[in-house]
């Protein structure tokens, strides 16, 4: 193992910080050249990080559920800097690194004010996001998990839309409120088990009485982050007000932290409470799928519509996770990855026309298929992926989740499936209003099709959406061993799972 | 102990400070006001010399002198280091402000030196009498400092208010002490502890006395419900004086509180614990909710400090060694946040003098980005958001509370911190999201910039590297208190 292999995760986290430091010292007399240099350095840094994430993927051993690329250094007290990835987290790291260069490219012309600060905020956010998915110490996880609020708060507040201040406060305080309860639970778990290491905690079986409380505390945090109905209301505000790049990262990566948290903490550490409370998750998820889909149908604002569709998709994810069978969990992870790419792409699509007309009102557009042919094609493709058309990435995840839910309860499968229908309804309705119809507005007629830079932004997204849809195994294989191990260790059968969690094969070791 | 030969070594730094302070006073009197600069520099030097002497000569071993009235141990060394630093910084950042307001008098550094002396005695007090002597020496110096700008109505009002309420609290304290003495027959903490522990039944007189004692001390740390003076005094006093009030005296009074309760009343944990829990919750809630409506940044910081004392008291309420360690870590971090924030407030200067409204910070990120970033670091750190030092403080404090089984207290504390987060965020919002309301005139001198810079740095993620040593130092200090 080379130096690069041994320290890959740390290097991936240091790289953006290094980039931010370089941005600080870039100076030029001509502000335009300075901005250009800043953008180019940001693109270079995020691209290098992405390449490193590909090295990570290439070096990842699919056959084991153990944590890989592990690094551990003592920090203070019992707490250590401890990072590593397994099949559940590895692809999220790749997703994060993949979206970052795209975000930088998408912000190329859209952001003209305080470019330096904007890019620094994004680079720091990247470090924190990678940290969340790789942390193997629960304290370290919390630091990254909460620390990400600061750059996101600034991104929404400084570069956001008209109502950005309300949105940024709501985003920050909502998520913080959920998380502090989790912190109390983290403290309790640390004091009970005497360790903050996640692999150790996975093997520790907590007293059944307190498991429920701990589970609810984690649930408060992750449910807000997901977001689940009824604590989703910060999301439409934050999405609508955030700059395009912020929306992409919010939908693409930050929303995945909730689902990742359930998989990393709630399921393996609190298996009994997970089974006990899964009815709550199912109920809330099904309400989310149906209610927010209906809400999405009546939206007049494109970004809001996509934001509500995100809540609905996350409903599938939570159902999948708590089905506690292989199809469900893998489907949930796959849906998260797919949604990260597709909703990111959809927000970028909105950004394209917003940059041209500076409005997100659906009725101000129409007939884009006539004058923006490439754009219309892409938009329809991503909408289909969002609906879950076979051959696109969205299909695989939804199919696996529905498949898994049939094995669990046909009622859940039936209700969740109505969400698919409603999803098709609101997306097709959006496409009809935006892309088709009469091209009767003068300013819309004057809108040019995609520029070369914009095509460059969308090309990798199209490729990934189709790749995930046509050959999903590339993505399912790395997660398979870890998911199987998670379920077998902690949920082998309903009766013996308690014994299994104490005597079974240690998860992740 | 028997007074055969008086061992002065434990009190050596205090003696140097006392003699040095009086020498500086003489020097000032003979040279007049023009000597401010010289005396200020000498005072800083004196404080640092005393600190070095304390660390090198006295060390962390427990030792008593003056017939058991005065004690040094690792706990005292830790707290005193913070006090020395807080006082030195308060002198360091004051120069330009005082000369601009025509109050650059040599009394300022000298009074701070004497107040520091009082605080050192408080930290080392092992007897109710030395406790009172230290407390009064500190308080009397602080009253005068609050009213330093005597031509300004608000400053004299602050001084008077502080004095009247301070005298009231000292009265309560003395009444409590007399009750304790009357019912236990001793004022020595060690004897008090054994006599309470050995007693068949708890004397109600001692309980009442302890409640009065706690009320007096709660006033000094400005814990609710004895916090009323804080916003007015903070707002009215000259800003460097406010910076001083918010930092070193809080540390000293908290250290004193901890020592009295842990060393003096270990047998009455159940009695004092419920009082501490109550004032802790009340302080956290008042500090969070009342600060929401403040528009003046100094008043905001006043409520913020009330809230932070509430958090620190959570660690006291836990009453365990981990709790005390957490209090010490919290105080150290609190000191850097507060001094940094006040140094930053000192730079808020526009053409017609100092400005103190939060709105005046509008658009600071476009006119002076480094300062805006520094203030944001202080605000996020005060709010206890991870990545910044303030979070470590909260982590230690609430970990100790959870360990002591006080989970409801931890939950209330965290919820209060979310509320408090709103007003810290508001300051950041004003600086980053609002249109500029005109730039500040630069130039409070390099000292202020250095204080802002250094404290922003130690509060930033650089704190990840420092927290390990701070934690072990605090553990070493806390360990000494319980022998």
PDB file of N, CA and C in Angstrom, chain A residues 222-294:
ATOM      1  N   UNK A 222     -32.012  12.914  12.195  1.00  0.00           N
ATOM      2  CA  UNK A 222     -31.963  12.439  10.816  1.00  0.00           C
ATOM      3  C   UNK A 222     -33.259  12.732  10.077  1.00  0.00           C
ATOM      4  N   UNK A 223     -34.392  12.711  10.806  1.00  0.00           N
ATOM      5  CA  UNK A 223     -35.656  12.991  10.146  1.00  0.00           C
ATOM      6  C   UNK A 223     -35.693  14.430   9.638  1.00  0.00           C
ATOM      7  N   UNK A 224     -35.121  15.338  10.408  1.00  0.00           N
ATOM      8  CA  UNK A 224     -35.071  16.724   9.944  1.00  0.00           C
ATOM      9  C   UNK A 224     -34.147  16.824   8.744  1.00  0.00           C
ATOM     10  N   UNK A 225     -33.054  16.101   8.805  1.00  0.00           N
ATOM     11  CA  UNK A 225     -32.057  16.207   7.748  1.00  0.00           C
ATOM     12  C   UNK A 225     -32.545  15.563   6.456  1.00  0.00           C
ATOM     13  N   UNK A 226     -33.377  14.527   6.581  1.00  0.00           N
ATOM     14  CA  UNK A 226     -33.753  13.750   5.374  1.00  0.00           C
ATOM     15  C   UNK A 226     -34.350  14.584   4.235  1.00  0.00           C
ATOM     16  N   UNK A 227     -35.388  15.349   4.402  1.00  0.00           N
ATOM     17  CA  UNK A 227     -36.252  15.550   5.543  1.00  0.00           C
ATOM     18  C   UNK A 227     -37.497  14.705   5.407  1.00  0.00           C
ATOM     19  N   UNK A 228     -38.066  14.314   6.580  1.00  0.00           N
ATOM     20  CA  UNK A 228     -39.307  13.539   6.562  1.00  0.00           C
ATOM     21  C   UNK A 228     -40.461  14.458   6.903  1.00  0.00           C
ATOM     22  N   UNK A 229     -41.628  14.101   6.339  1.00  0.00           N
ATOM     23  CA  UNK A 229     -42.831  14.800   6.758  1.00  0.00           C
ATOM     24  C   UNK A 229     -43.024  14.526   8.250  1.00  0.00           C
ATOM     25  N   UNK A 230     -43.391  15.449   9.120  1.00  0.00           N
ATOM     26  CA  UNK A 230     -43.793  16.834   8.895  1.00  0.00           C
ATOM     27  C   UNK A 230     -42.691  17.854   9.188  1.00  0.00           C
ATOM     28  N   UNK A 231     -41.437  17.421   9.287  1.00  0.00           N
ATOM     29  CA  UNK A 231     -40.377  18.385   9.604  1.00  0.00           C
ATOM     30  C   UNK A 231     -39.590  18.732   8.338  1.00  0.00           C
ATOM     31  N   UNK A 232     -40.292  18.701   7.204  1.00  0.00           N
ATOM     32  CA  UNK A 232     -39.611  18.941   5.938  1.00  0.00           C
ATOM     33  C   UNK A 232     -39.681  20.396   5.514  1.00  0.00           C
ATOM     34  N   UNK A 233     -40.379  21.230   6.297  1.00  0.00           N
ATOM     35  CA  UNK A 233     -40.762  22.537   5.748  1.00  0.00           C
ATOM     36  C   UNK A 233     -39.574  23.466   5.510  1.00  0.00           C
ATOM     37  N   UNK A 234     -38.430  23.162   6.132  1.00  0.00           N
ATOM     38  CA  UNK A 234     -37.283  24.018   5.854  1.00  0.00           C
ATOM     39  C   UNK A 234     -36.770  23.813   4.436  1.00  0.00           C
ATOM     40  N   UNK A 235     -37.029  22.620   3.904  1.00  0.00           N
ATOM     41  CA  UNK A 235     -36.390  22.265   2.641  1.00  0.00           C
ATOM     42  C   UNK A 235     -36.852  23.114   1.459  1.00  0.00           C
ATOM     43  N   UNK A 236     -38.183  23.254   1.236  1.00  0.00           N
ATOM     44  CA  UNK A 236     -38.589  24.087   0.108  1.00  0.00           C
ATOM     45  C   UNK A 236     -38.037  25.513   0.219  1.00  0.00           C
ATOM     46  N   UNK A 237     -38.052  26.060   1.427  1.00  0.00           N
ATOM     47  CA  UNK A 237     -37.522  27.420   1.584  1.00  0.00           C
ATOM     48  C   UNK A 237     -36.041  27.481   1.237  1.00  0.00           C
ATOM     49  N   UNK A 238     -35.289  26.551   1.816  1.00  0.00           N
ATOM     50  CA  UNK A 238     -33.842  26.580   1.589  1.00  0.00           C
ATOM     51  C   UNK A 238     -33.530  26.363   0.112  1.00  0.00           C
ATOM     52  N   UNK A 239     -34.229  25.402  -0.500  1.00  0.00           N
ATOM     53  CA  UNK A 239     -33.965  25.119  -1.911  1.00  0.00           C
ATOM     54  C   UNK A 239     -34.271  26.300  -2.803  1.00  0.00           C
ATOM     55  N   UNK A 240     -35.429  26.901  -2.549  1.00  0.00           N
ATOM     56  CA  UNK A 240     -35.854  27.988  -3.425  1.00  0.00           C
ATOM     57  C   UNK A 240     -34.900  29.162  -3.316  1.00  0.00           C
ATOM     58  N   UNK A 241     -34.421  29.442  -2.107  1.00  0.00           N
ATOM     59  CA  UNK A 241     -33.617  30.641  -1.923  1.00  0.00           C
ATOM     60  C   UNK A 241     -32.142  30.417  -2.228  1.00  0.00           C
ATOM     61  N   UNK A 242     -31.675  29.187  -2.110  1.00  0.00           N
ATOM     62  CA  UNK A 242     -30.241  28.939  -2.294  1.00  0.00           C
ATOM     63  C   UNK A 242     -29.839  29.209  -3.741  1.00  0.00           C
ATOM     64  N   UNK A 243     -28.584  29.589  -3.958  1.00  0.00           N
ATOM     65  CA  UNK A 243     -28.105  29.676  -5.341  1.00  0.00           C
ATOM     66  C   UNK A 243     -28.088  28.279  -5.952  1.00  0.00           C
ATOM     67  N   UNK A 244     -28.040  28.198  -7.276  1.00  0.00           N
ATOM     68  CA  UNK A 244     -28.145  26.899  -7.947  1.00  0.00           C
ATOM     69  C   UNK A 244     -27.163  25.882  -7.378  1.00  0.00           C
ATOM     70  N   UNK A 245     -25.908  26.301  -7.236  1.00  0.00           N
ATOM     71  CA  UNK A 245     -24.898  25.381  -6.714  1.00  0.00           C
ATOM     72  C   UNK A 245     -25.281  24.871  -5.337  1.00  0.00           C
ATOM     73  N   UNK A 246     -25.804  25.769  -4.508  1.00  0.00           N
ATOM     74  CA  UNK A 246     -26.219  25.379  -3.162  1.00  0.00           C
ATOM     75  C   UNK A 246     -27.346  24.361  -3.208  1.00  0.00           C
ATOM     76  N   UNK A 247     -28.313  24.581  -4.108  1.00  0.00           N
ATOM     77  CA  UNK A 247     -29.429  23.640  -4.214  1.00  0.00           C
ATOM     78  C   UNK A 247     -28.932  22.267  -4.619  1.00  0.00           C
ATOM     79  N   UNK A 248     -27.977  22.239  -5.559  1.00  0.00           N
ATOM     80  CA  UNK A 248     -27.468  20.959  -6.034  1.00  0.00           C
ATOM     81  C   UNK A 248     -26.831  20.184  -4.883  1.00  0.00           C
ATOM     82  N   UNK A 249     -26.008  20.860  -4.112  1.00  0.00           N
ATOM     83  CA  UNK A 249     -25.330  20.183  -3.010  1.00  0.00           C
ATOM     84  C   UNK A 249     -26.323  19.794  -1.927  1.00  0.00           C
ATOM     85  N   UNK A 250     -27.275  20.689  -1.680  1.00  0.00           N
ATOM     86  CA  UNK A 250     -28.301  20.412  -0.673  1.00  0.00           C
ATOM     87  C   UNK A 250     -29.069  19.144  -1.032  1.00  0.00           C
ATOM     88  N   UNK A 251     -29.570  19.108  -2.268  1.00  0.00           N
ATOM     89  CA  UNK A 251     -30.356  17.951  -2.685  1.00  0.00           C
ATOM     90  C   UNK A 251     -29.468  16.748  -2.908  1.00  0.00           C
ATOM     91  N   UNK A 252     -28.287  16.995  -3.467  1.00  0.00           N
ATOM     92  CA  UNK A 252     -27.441  15.891  -3.889  1.00  0.00           C
ATOM     93  C   UNK A 252     -26.754  15.210  -2.739  1.00  0.00           C
ATOM     94  N   UNK A 253     -26.284  15.985  -1.774  1.00  0.00           N
ATOM     95  CA  UNK A 253     -25.459  15.371  -0.733  1.00  0.00           C
ATOM     96  C   UNK A 253     -26.047  15.540   0.671  1.00  0.00           C
ATOM     97  N   UNK A 254     -26.437  16.768   1.023  1.00  0.00           N
ATOM     98  CA  UNK A 254     -26.834  16.993   2.418  1.00  0.00           C
ATOM     99  C   UNK A 254     -28.051  16.162   2.803  1.00  0.00           C
ATOM    100  N   UNK A 255     -28.998  15.995   1.876  1.00  0.00           N
ATOM    101  CA  UNK A 255     -30.186  15.202   2.212  1.00  0.00           C
ATOM    102  C   UNK A 255     -29.831  13.744   2.435  1.00  0.00           C
ATOM    103  N   UNK A 256     -28.713  13.313   1.862  1.00  0.00           N
ATOM    104  CA  UNK A 256     -28.333  11.901   1.994  1.00  0.00           C
ATOM    105  C   UNK A 256     -27.783  11.600   3.380  1.00  0.00           C
ATOM    106  N   UNK A 257     -27.396  12.658   4.094  1.00  0.00           N
ATOM    107  CA  UNK A 257     -26.799  12.427   5.416  1.00  0.00           C
ATOM    108  C   UNK A 257     -27.810  11.800   6.366  1.00  0.00           C
ATOM    109  N   UNK A 258     -29.081  12.171   6.216  1.00  0.00           N
ATOM    110  CA  UNK A 258     -30.103  11.585   7.076  1.00  0.00           C
ATOM    111  C   UNK A 258     -30.206  10.079   6.860  1.00  0.00           C
ATOM    112  N   UNK A 259     -30.334   9.694   5.608  1.00  0.00           N
ATOM    113  CA  UNK A 259     -30.446   8.281   5.287  1.00  0.00           C
ATOM    114  C   UNK A 259     -29.197   7.521   5.685  1.00  0.00           C
ATOM    115  N   UNK A 260     -28.062   8.143   5.433  1.00  0.00           N
ATOM    116  CA  UNK A 260     -26.800   7.517   5.822  1.00  0.00           C
ATOM    117  C   UNK A 260     -26.751   7.332   7.335  1.00  0.00           C
ATOM    118  N   UNK A 261     -27.239   8.348   8.054  1.00  0.00           N
ATOM    119  CA  UNK A 261     -27.244   8.269   9.516  1.00  0.00           C
ATOM    120  C   UNK A 261     -28.085   7.107  10.012  1.00  0.00           C
ATOM    121  N   UNK A 262     -29.286   6.926   9.411  1.00  0.00           N
ATOM    122  CA  UNK A 262     -30.121   5.777   9.803  1.00  0.00           C
ATOM    123  C   UNK A 262     -29.342   4.474   9.616  1.00  0.00           C
ATOM    124  N   UNK A 263     -28.666   4.369   8.464  1.00  0.00           N
ATOM    125  CA  UNK A 263     -27.978   3.115   8.159  1.00  0.00           C
ATOM    126  C   UNK A 263     -26.773   2.893   9.051  1.00  0.00           C
ATOM    127  N   UNK A 264     -26.111   3.984   9.417  1.00  0.00           N
ATOM    128  CA  UNK A 264     -24.864   3.847  10.154  1.00  0.00           C
ATOM    129  C   UNK A 264     -25.104   3.742  11.662  1.00  0.00           C
ATOM    130  N   UNK A 265     -26.140   4.406  12.147  1.00  0.00           N
ATOM    131  CA  UNK A 265     -26.349   4.460  13.599  1.00  0.00           C
ATOM    132  C   UNK A 265     -27.613   3.712  14.029  1.00  0.00           C
ATOM    133  N   UNK A 266     -28.770   4.168  13.543  1.00  0.00           N
ATOM    134  CA  UNK A 266     -30.028   3.634  14.076  1.00  0.00           C
ATOM    135  C   UNK A 266     -30.117   2.126  13.882  1.00  0.00           C
ATOM    136  N   UNK A 267     -29.825   1.648  12.672  1.00  0.00           N
ATOM    137  CA  UNK A 267     -30.018   0.224  12.403  1.00  0.00           C
ATOM    138  C   UNK A 267     -29.032  -0.655  13.176  1.00  0.00           C
ATOM    139  N   UNK A 268     -27.720  -0.456  12.987  1.00  0.00           N
ATOM    140  CA  UNK A 268     -26.809  -1.404  13.654  1.00  0.00           C
ATOM    141  C   UNK A 268     -26.695  -1.197  15.161  1.00  0.00           C
ATOM    142  N   UNK A 269     -26.829   0.034  15.644  1.00  0.00           N
ATOM    143  CA  UNK A 269     -26.602   0.254  17.068  1.00  0.00           C
ATOM    144  C   UNK A 269     -27.859   0.050  17.888  1.00  0.00           C
ATOM    145  N   UNK A 270     -29.013   0.315  17.296  1.00  0.00           N
ATOM    146  CA  UNK A 270     -30.266   0.232  18.053  1.00  0.00           C
ATOM    147  C   UNK A 270     -31.260  -0.672  17.323  1.00  0.00           C
ATOM    148  N   UNK A 271     -30.892  -1.934  17.099  1.00  0.00           N
ATOM    149  CA  UNK A 271     -31.738  -2.779  16.245  1.00  0.00           C
ATOM    150  C   UNK A 271     -33.126  -3.031  16.825  1.00  0.00           C
ATOM    151  N   UNK A 272     -33.201  -3.191  18.147  1.00  0.00           N
ATOM    152  CA  UNK A 272     -34.520  -3.510  18.713  1.00  0.00           C
ATOM    153  C   UNK A 272     -35.468  -2.333  18.577  1.00  0.00           C
ATOM    154  N   UNK A 273     -34.932  -1.136  18.860  1.00  0.00           N
ATOM    155  CA  UNK A 273     -35.776   0.049  18.715  1.00  0.00           C
ATOM    156  C   UNK A 273     -36.124   0.282  17.254  1.00  0.00           C
ATOM    157  N   UNK A 274     -35.222  -0.089  16.367  1.00  0.00           N
ATOM    158  CA  UNK A 274     -35.504   0.079  14.943  1.00  0.00           C
ATOM    159  C   UNK A 274     -36.731  -0.729  14.551  1.00  0.00           C
ATOM    160  N   UNK A 275     -36.766  -1.977  15.035  1.00  0.00           N
ATOM    161  CA  UNK A 275     -37.928  -2.811  14.717  1.00  0.00           C
ATOM    162  C   UNK A 275     -39.176  -2.248  15.393  1.00  0.00           C
ATOM    163  N   UNK A 276     -38.990  -1.815  16.636  1.00  0.00           N
ATOM    164  CA  UNK A 276     -40.132  -1.321  17.398  1.00  0.00           C
ATOM    165  C   UNK A 276     -40.767  -0.092  16.742  1.00  0.00           C
ATOM    166  N   UNK A 277     -39.920   0.778  16.212  1.00  0.00           N
ATOM    167  CA  UNK A 277     -40.435   2.050  15.708  1.00  0.00           C
ATOM    168  C   UNK A 277     -40.602   2.095  14.198  1.00  0.00           C
ATOM    169  N   UNK A 278     -40.382   0.974  13.523  1.00  0.00           N
ATOM    170  CA  UNK A 278     -40.427   1.064  12.059  1.00  0.00           C
ATOM    171  C   UNK A 278     -41.816   1.471  11.569  1.00  0.00           C
ATOM    172  N   UNK A 279     -42.866   1.138  12.356  1.00  0.00           N
ATOM    173  CA  UNK A 279     -44.217   1.551  11.931  1.00  0.00           C
ATOM    174  C   UNK A 279     -44.295   3.067  11.779  1.00  0.00           C
ATOM    175  N   UNK A 280     -43.620   3.774  12.692  1.00  0.00           N
ATOM    176  CA  UNK A 280     -43.661   5.236  12.641  1.00  0.00           C
ATOM    177  C   UNK A 280     -43.017   5.731  11.350  1.00  0.00           C
ATOM    178  N   UNK A 281     -41.869   5.126  11.036  1.00  0.00           N
ATOM    179  CA  UNK A 281     -41.173   5.540   9.821  1.00  0.00           C
ATOM    180  C   UNK A 281     -42.040   5.261   8.599  1.00  0.00           C
ATOM    181  N   UNK A 282     -42.645   4.069   8.565  1.00  0.00           N
ATOM    182  CA  UNK A 282     -43.489   3.748   7.408  1.00  0.00           C
ATOM    183  C   UNK A 282     -44.639   4.734   7.285  1.00  0.00           C
ATOM    184  N   UNK A 283     -45.282   5.015   8.422  1.00  0.00           N
ATOM    185  CA  UNK A 283     -46.431   5.928   8.371  1.00  0.00           C
ATOM    186  C   UNK A 283     -46.009   7.288   7.847  1.00  0.00           C
ATOM    187  N   UNK A 284     -44.943   7.821   8.435  1.00  0.00           N
ATOM    188  CA  UNK A 284     -44.517   9.158   8.017  1.00  0.00           C
ATOM    189  C   UNK A 284     -44.057   9.155   6.565  1.00  0.00           C
ATOM    190  N   UNK A 285     -43.383   8.081   6.168  1.00  0.00           N
ATOM    191  CA  UNK A 285     -42.877   8.036   4.796  1.00  0.00           C
ATOM    192  C   UNK A 285     -44.021   7.995   3.798  1.00  0.00           C
ATOM    193  N   UNK A 286     -45.033   7.185   4.116  1.00  0.00           N
ATOM    194  CA  UNK A 286     -46.142   7.068   3.160  1.00  0.00           C
ATOM    195  C   UNK A 286     -46.909   8.384   3.085  1.00  0.00           C
ATOM    196  N   UNK A 287     -47.110   9.009   4.257  1.00  0.00           N
ATOM    197  CA  UNK A 287     -47.746  10.330   4.222  1.00  0.00           C
ATOM    198  C   UNK A 287     -46.896  11.275   3.380  1.00  0.00           C
ATOM    199  N   UNK A 288     -45.569  11.224   3.599  1.00  0.00           N
ATOM    200  CA  UNK A 288     -44.689  12.129   2.853  1.00  0.00           C
ATOM    201  C   UNK A 288     -44.840  11.902   1.364  1.00  0.00           C
ATOM    202  N   UNK A 289     -44.816  10.623   0.974  1.00  0.00           N
ATOM    203  CA  UNK A 289     -44.860  10.332  -0.464  1.00  0.00           C
ATOM    204  C   UNK A 289     -46.139  10.880  -1.071  1.00  0.00           C
ATOM    205  N   UNK A 290     -47.264  10.628  -0.410  1.00  0.00           N
ATOM    206  CA  UNK A 290     -48.536  11.022  -1.021  1.00  0.00           C
ATOM    207  C   UNK A 290     -48.774  12.520  -0.873  1.00  0.00           C
ATOM    208  N   UNK A 291     -48.581  13.037   0.348  1.00  0.00           N
ATOM    209  CA  UNK A 291     -48.909  14.446   0.582  1.00  0.00           C
ATOM    210  C   UNK A 291     -47.993  15.373  -0.205  1.00  0.00           C
ATOM    211  N   UNK A 292     -46.683  15.129  -0.110  1.00  0.00           N
ATOM    212  CA  UNK A 292     -45.802  16.077  -0.800  1.00  0.00           C
ATOM    213  C   UNK A 292     -45.907  15.935  -2.316  1.00  0.00           C
ATOM    214  N   UNK A 293     -46.270  14.758  -2.792  1.00  0.00           N
ATOM    215  CA  UNK A 293     -46.493  14.637  -4.233  1.00  0.00           C
ATOM    216  C   UNK A 293     -47.675  15.495  -4.659  1.00  0.00           C
ATOM    217  N   UNK A 294     -48.723  15.456  -3.832  1.00  0.00           N
ATOM    218  CA  UNK A 294     -49.892  16.287  -4.155  1.00  0.00           C
ATOM    219  C   UNK A 294     -49.531  17.765  -4.076  1.00  0.00           C
TER     220      UNK A 294
END
